[in-house]
mmCIF file of C-alpha atoms in Angstrom:
data_model
loop_
_atom_site.group_PDB
_atom_site.id
_atom_site.type_symbol
_atom_site.label_atom_id
_atom_site.label_comp_id
_atom_site.label_asym_id
_atom_site.label_seq_id
_atom_site.Cartn_x
_atom_site.Cartn_y
_atom_site.Cartn_z
ATOM 1 C CA UNK A 43 52.617 55.788 -22.273
ATOM 2 C CA UNK A 44 55.226 53.078 -21.316
ATOM 3 C CA UNK A 45 54.284 49.810 -19.981
ATOM 4 C CA UNK A 46 55.419 50.589 -16.506
ATOM 5 C CA UNK A 47 52.985 53.972 -16.244
ATOM 6 C CA UNK A 48 50.156 52.088 -18.326
ATOM 7 C CA UNK A 49 50.248 49.223 -15.391
ATOM 8 C CA UNK A 50 50.199 51.742 -12.719
ATOM 9 C CA UNK A 51 47.263 53.353 -14.027
ATOM 10 C CA UNK A 52 45.329 50.384 -14.378
ATOM 11 C CA UNK A 53 45.829 48.960 -11.056
ATOM 12 C CA UNK A 54 45.167 52.068 -9.755
ATOM 13 C CA UNK A 55 42.202 53.218 -11.672
ATOM 14 C CA UNK A 56 40.797 50.021 -12.305
ATOM 15 C CA UNK A 57 41.967 47.699 -9.850
ATOM 16 C CA UNK A 58 44.308 44.558 -10.531
ATOM 17 C CA UNK A 59 42.963 41.927 -8.223
ATOM 18 C CA UNK A 60 39.523 42.794 -9.338
ATOM 19 C CA UNK A 61 40.116 41.958 -12.905
ATOM 20 C CA UNK A 62 42.263 39.011 -12.366
ATOM 21 C CA UNK A 63 39.567 37.290 -10.055
ATOM 22 C CA UNK A 64 36.464 38.026 -12.374
ATOM 23 C CA UNK A 65 39.205 36.946 -15.019
ATOM 24 C CA UNK A 66 39.300 33.433 -13.227
ATOM 25 C CA UNK A 67 35.729 33.130 -13.105
ATOM 26 C CA UNK A 68 35.470 33.832 -16.496
ATOM 27 C CA UNK A 69 37.683 31.272 -17.497
ATOM 28 C CA UNK A 70 35.828 28.833 -15.149
ATOM 29 C CA UNK A 71 37.713 25.289 -15.274
ATOM 30 C CA UNK A 72 40.014 25.727 -18.340
ATOM 31 C CA UNK A 73 43.047 23.693 -18.182
ATOM 32 C CA UNK A 74 45.067 26.692 -18.709
ATOM 33 C CA UNK A 75 42.914 29.281 -16.390
ATOM 34 C CA UNK A 76 45.749 29.536 -13.846
ATOM 35 C CA UNK A 77 48.609 30.139 -16.610
ATOM 36 C CA UNK A 78 46.100 32.844 -18.520
ATOM 37 C CA UNK A 79 45.442 34.672 -15.032
ATOM 38 C CA UNK A 80 49.139 34.620 -14.214
ATOM 39 C CA UNK A 81 49.763 36.094 -18.080
ATOM 40 C CA UNK A 82 47.428 38.833 -17.354
ATOM 41 C CA UNK A 83 48.174 39.718 -13.736
ATOM 42 C CA UNK A 84 52.033 40.123 -15.209
ATOM 43 C CA UNK A 85 50.645 42.484 -17.980
ATOM 44 C CA UNK A 86 48.754 44.451 -15.898
ATOM 45 C CA UNK A 87 52.071 44.599 -13.620
ATOM 46 C CA UNK A 88 54.079 45.908 -16.339
ATOM 47 C CA UNK A 89 55.381 42.950 -18.176
ATOM 48 C CA UNK A 90 55.639 43.613 -21.926
ATOM 49 C CA UNK A 91 54.336 40.722 -24.180
ATOM 50 C CA UNK A 92 57.818 39.274 -25.144
ATOM 51 C CA UNK A 93 58.802 38.976 -21.739
ATOM 52 C CA UNK A 94 55.372 36.882 -20.971
ATOM 53 C CA UNK A 95 55.840 34.825 -24.129
ATOM 54 C CA UNK A 96 59.197 33.728 -22.683
ATOM 55 C CA UNK A 97 58.295 33.084 -19.637
ATOM 56 C CA UNK A 98 55.231 31.171 -20.586
ATOM 57 C CA UNK A 99 56.651 29.584 -23.174
ATOM 58 C CA UNK A 100 54.528 30.971 -25.927
ATOM 59 C CA UNK A 101 54.475 32.984 -29.338
ATOM 60 C CA UNK A 102 53.808 36.478 -28.866
ATOM 61 C CA UNK A 103 51.128 36.283 -31.391
ATOM 62 C CA UNK A 104 49.362 33.855 -29.043
ATOM 63 C CA UNK A 105 50.006 35.931 -25.929
ATOM 64 C CA UNK A 106 48.490 38.678 -27.478
ATOM 65 C CA UNK A 107 45.645 37.039 -28.507
ATOM 66 C CA UNK A 108 45.124 35.523 -24.637
ATOM 67 C CA UNK A 109 45.381 39.594 -23.223
ATOM 68 C CA UNK A 110 42.991 40.813 -26.104
ATOM 69 C CA UNK A 111 40.379 38.120 -25.039
ATOM 70 C CA UNK A 112 40.813 38.924 -21.440
ATOM 71 C CA UNK A 113 40.466 42.516 -22.058
ATOM 72 C CA UNK A 114 37.186 41.383 -23.974
ATOM 73 C CA UNK A 115 35.709 39.404 -21.113
ATOM 74 C CA UNK A 116 36.339 41.886 -18.474
ATOM 75 C CA UNK A 117 34.443 44.891 -20.302
ATOM 76 C CA UNK A 118 37.858 46.316 -21.172
ATOM 77 C CA UNK A 119 40.741 47.889 -18.480
ATOM 78 C CA UNK A 120 43.353 45.856 -19.699
ATOM 79 C CA UNK A 121 44.203 46.697 -23.007
ATOM 80 C CA UNK A 122 41.253 49.446 -23.682
ATOM 81 C CA UNK A 123 39.461 51.636 -21.862
ATOM 82 C CA UNK A 124 37.125 50.153 -19.325
ATOM 83 C CA UNK A 125 33.476 51.769 -20.620
ATOM 84 C CA UNK A 126 31.044 52.355 -18.328
ATOM 85 C CA UNK A 127 27.515 50.319 -18.575
ATOM 86 C CA UNK A 128 24.438 50.033 -16.570
ATOM 87 C CA UNK A 129 24.678 45.805 -17.368
ATOM 88 C CA UNK A 130 27.528 44.798 -15.614
ATOM 89 C CA UNK A 131 30.010 43.006 -17.842
ATOM 90 C CA UNK A 132 28.965 39.498 -18.256
ATOM 91 C CA UNK A 133 32.490 38.434 -16.211
ATOM 92 C CA UNK A 134 31.076 40.683 -13.268
ATOM 93 C CA UNK A 135 27.872 38.464 -13.669
ATOM 94 C CA UNK A 136 29.350 34.828 -13.603
ATOM 95 C CA UNK A 137 31.645 36.356 -10.287
ATOM 96 C CA UNK A 138 29.249 36.366 -8.079
ATOM 97 C CA UNK A 139 28.562 32.568 -9.035
ATOM 98 C CA UNK A 140 32.282 31.242 -8.776
ATOM 99 C CA UNK A 141 31.159 27.889 -7.440
ATOM 100 C CA UNK A 142 29.342 27.366 -10.386
ATOM 101 C CA UNK A 143 32.603 25.741 -12.317
ATOM 102 C CA UNK A 144 33.548 23.411 -9.131
ATOM 103 C CA UNK A 145 29.681 22.103 -9.662
ATOM 104 C CA UNK A 146 29.850 21.195 -13.355
ATOM 105 C CA UNK A 147 33.294 19.706 -13.191
ATOM 106 C CA UNK A 148 32.421 17.553 -9.718
ATOM 107 C CA UNK A 149 29.704 16.582 -11.879
ATOM 108 C CA UNK A 150 31.281 16.291 -14.923
ATOM 109 C CA UNK A 151 28.914 18.492 -16.936
ATOM 110 C CA UNK A 152 31.623 20.274 -19.397
ATOM 111 C CA UNK A 153 33.162 23.582 -19.601
ATOM 112 C CA UNK A 154 30.113 24.744 -21.872
ATOM 113 C CA UNK A 155 27.717 24.222 -19.329
ATOM 114 C CA UNK A 156 28.383 26.959 -16.826
ATOM 115 C CA UNK A 157 28.666 29.234 -19.929
ATOM 116 C CA UNK A 158 25.069 28.362 -21.136
ATOM 117 C CA UNK A 159 23.924 28.743 -17.689
ATOM 118 C CA UNK A 160 25.106 31.898 -17.243
ATOM 119 C CA UNK A 161 23.657 33.247 -20.415
ATOM 120 C CA UNK A 162 20.556 31.685 -19.907
ATOM 121 C CA UNK A 163 20.139 33.446 -16.357
ATOM 122 C CA UNK A 164 20.742 37.171 -17.663
ATOM 123 C CA UNK A 165 17.833 35.633 -20.257
ATOM 124 C CA UNK A 166 15.471 34.868 -17.416
ATOM 125 C CA UNK A 167 16.416 37.900 -15.036
ATOM 126 C CA UNK A 168 16.624 35.801 -11.976
ATOM 127 C CA UNK A 169 17.082 32.044 -11.003
ATOM 128 C CA UNK A 170 13.595 31.581 -9.838
ATOM 129 C CA UNK A 171 12.427 32.255 -13.150
ATOM 130 C CA UNK A 172 15.071 29.978 -14.683
ATOM 131 C CA UNK A 173 14.152 27.320 -13.112
ATOM 132 C CA UNK A 174 10.389 27.479 -13.742
ATOM 133 C CA UNK A 175 11.036 27.648 -17.609
ATOM 134 C CA UNK A 176 13.340 24.541 -17.219
ATOM 135 C CA UNK A 177 10.586 22.714 -15.286
ATOM 136 C CA UNK A 178 8.419 23.943 -18.220
ATOM 137 C CA UNK A 179 10.724 22.451 -21.036
ATOM 138 C CA UNK A 180 12.916 20.123 -19.130
ATOM 139 C CA UNK A 181 14.314 18.178 -22.159
ATOM 140 C CA UNK A 182 16.203 21.420 -23.627
ATOM 141 C CA UNK A 183 19.825 21.472 -22.908
ATOM 142 C CA UNK A 184 19.899 18.452 -20.498
ATOM 143 C CA UNK A 185 23.539 19.376 -18.845
ATOM 144 C CA UNK A 186 22.122 22.911 -18.273
ATOM 145 C CA UNK A 187 19.417 21.820 -16.845
ATOM 146 C CA UNK A 188 20.977 19.861 -14.070
ATOM 147 C CA UNK A 189 23.553 22.559 -13.521
ATOM 148 C CA UNK A 190 20.588 25.003 -12.778
ATOM 149 C CA UNK A 191 19.059 22.237 -10.798
ATOM 150 C CA UNK A 192 22.150 21.832 -8.764
ATOM 151 C CA UNK A 193 22.816 25.298 -8.329
ATOM 152 C CA UNK A 194 19.272 25.811 -7.162
ATOM 153 C CA UNK A 195 19.814 23.142 -4.516
ATOM 154 C CA UNK A 196 22.910 24.885 -3.587
ATOM 155 C CA UNK A 197 21.430 28.225 -2.796
ATOM 156 C CA UNK A 198 18.247 27.055 -1.447
ATOM 157 C CA UNK A 199 18.577 23.530 0.401
ATOM 158 C CA UNK A 200 16.285 22.164 -2.211
ATOM 159 C CA UNK A 201 15.764 20.673 -5.414
ATOM 160 C CA UNK A 202 13.361 22.443 -7.550
ATOM 161 C CA UNK A 203 12.546 18.434 -9.235
ATOM 162 C CA UNK A 204 10.900 15.816 -7.040
ATOM 163 C CA UNK A 205 12.915 13.359 -5.839
ATOM 164 C CA UNK A 206 13.654 10.731 -8.346
ATOM 165 C CA UNK A 207 13.925 7.344 -8.221
ATOM 166 C CA UNK A 208 17.709 6.240 -8.711
ATOM 167 C CA UNK A 209 17.558 2.820 -9.521
ATOM 168 C CA UNK A 210 14.982 0.337 -9.778
ATOM 169 C CA UNK A 211 16.673 -2.351 -7.497
ATOM 170 C CA UNK A 212 14.864 -3.435 -4.696
ATOM 171 C CA UNK A 213 16.599 -4.838 -1.542
ATOM 172 C CA UNK A 214 15.081 -7.578 -0.255
ATOM 173 C CA UNK A 215 14.108 -7.890 3.681
ATOM 174 C CA UNK A 216 15.539 -10.153 6.069
ATOM 175 C CA UNK A 217 14.498 -13.673 5.791
ATOM 176 C CA UNK A 218 16.084 -15.015 8.708
ATOM 177 C CA UNK A 219 16.063 -13.852 12.427
ATOM 178 C CA UNK A 220 18.756 -11.422 13.837
ATOM 179 C CA UNK A 221 21.026 -13.902 15.748
ATOM 180 C CA UNK A 222 21.220 -16.389 12.228
ATOM 181 C CA UNK A 223 24.588 -17.417 11.882
ATOM 182 C CA UNK A 224 24.401 -16.849 7.750
ATOM 183 C CA UNK A 225 22.392 -13.504 8.662
ATOM 184 C CA UNK A 226 25.471 -11.571 7.020
ATOM 185 C CA UNK A 227 25.564 -13.652 3.944
ATOM 186 C CA UNK A 228 22.177 -12.906 3.146
ATOM 187 C CA UNK A 229 22.531 -9.099 3.233
ATOM 188 C CA UNK A 230 25.617 -9.495 1.352
ATOM 189 C CA UNK A 231 23.389 -11.716 -1.284
ATOM 190 C CA UNK A 232 20.449 -8.828 -0.672
ATOM 191 C CA UNK A 233 23.036 -5.923 -1.532
ATOM 192 C CA UNK A 234 25.088 -7.557 -4.286
ATOM 193 C CA UNK A 235 22.177 -6.432 -7.536
ATOM 194 C CA UNK A 236 22.513 -3.384 -6.151
ATOM 195 C CA UNK A 237 26.033 -2.429 -5.509
ATOM 196 C CA UNK A 238 26.758 -4.280 -8.913
ATOM 197 C CA UNK A 239 24.471 -1.525 -10.744
ATOM 198 C CA UNK A 240 26.318 1.430 -8.675
ATOM 199 C CA UNK A 241 29.749 0.255 -9.541
ATOM 200 C CA UNK A 242 28.606 -0.198 -13.706
ATOM 201 C CA UNK A 243 27.428 3.446 -13.276
ATOM 202 C CA UNK A 244 30.550 4.476 -11.665
ATOM 203 C CA UNK A 245 32.583 2.789 -14.130
ATOM 204 C CA UNK A 246 30.845 4.235 -17.497
ATOM 205 C CA UNK A 247 31.219 7.272 -15.514
ATOM 206 C CA UNK A 248 35.071 6.801 -15.850
ATOM 207 C CA UNK A 249 35.951 5.986 -12.472
ATOM 208 C CA UNK A 250 38.487 2.725 -12.220
ATOM 209 C CA UNK A 251 37.850 -0.194 -10.512
ATOM 210 C CA UNK A 252 40.489 0.159 -7.716
ATOM 211 C CA UNK A 253 38.953 3.902 -7.158
ATOM 212 C CA UNK A 254 35.645 2.358 -7.096
ATOM 213 C CA UNK A 255 36.462 -0.357 -4.646
ATOM 214 C CA UNK A 256 38.714 2.095 -2.280
ATOM 215 C CA UNK A 257 35.551 4.631 -2.290
ATOM 216 C CA UNK A 258 32.844 2.030 -1.286
ATOM 217 C CA UNK A 259 35.510 0.899 1.660
ATOM 218 C CA UNK A 260 35.386 4.692 2.876
ATOM 219 C CA UNK A 261 31.716 5.119 2.404
ATOM 220 C CA UNK A 262 30.744 1.476 4.400
ATOM 221 C CA UNK A 263 33.652 2.577 6.964
ATOM 222 C CA UNK A 264 32.064 6.174 7.515
ATOM 223 C CA UNK A 265 28.601 4.700 7.773
ATOM 224 C CA UNK A 266 30.088 2.458 10.669
ATOM 225 C CA UNK A 267 31.346 5.532 12.507
#
């Protein structure tokens, strides 16, 4: 079977778009996810390994490795025959939670956390049972625990953990009348310790001083509106 015939049978038999979508979910927010998906998509549409290697400036060996890994991730259908299974391939399960990678990326939890999340979720059997397990063992895999909390929050609209006091800073109450000429200055002094703690936490997370200052101004404007 030549490459064109092979691609046609795969597209008609398994659904190329479905495979590509599943692959994008499997690779999460890997820096090469777009290239890898495009490479596999080209292979499914009849391009040879040599053509893809030249197009994406990769060696033929590396190109073949990416295609072989993609085939394993989706349970076959790219290089090998897709084997039917009572349990859906890992990629099918992961594709149902496509937003998990964006949550992990947004909250700087790392690209490994989603894979551990799905492994734990499959082992637990349900999100509810997984949350219950993490609540009983809160110190186990903190990054995965935080991702589980975020997923639960997104799906249910509430956190499974009690609200935590994020800061030990106490904002002083106004010590002057509402029409006092220096009331604004007093408010600034009351907020300064909390703002300083917030700036230091943001800087420790990797944000630059300019980004932090701009974000604080935008947040302040939004609250004024």
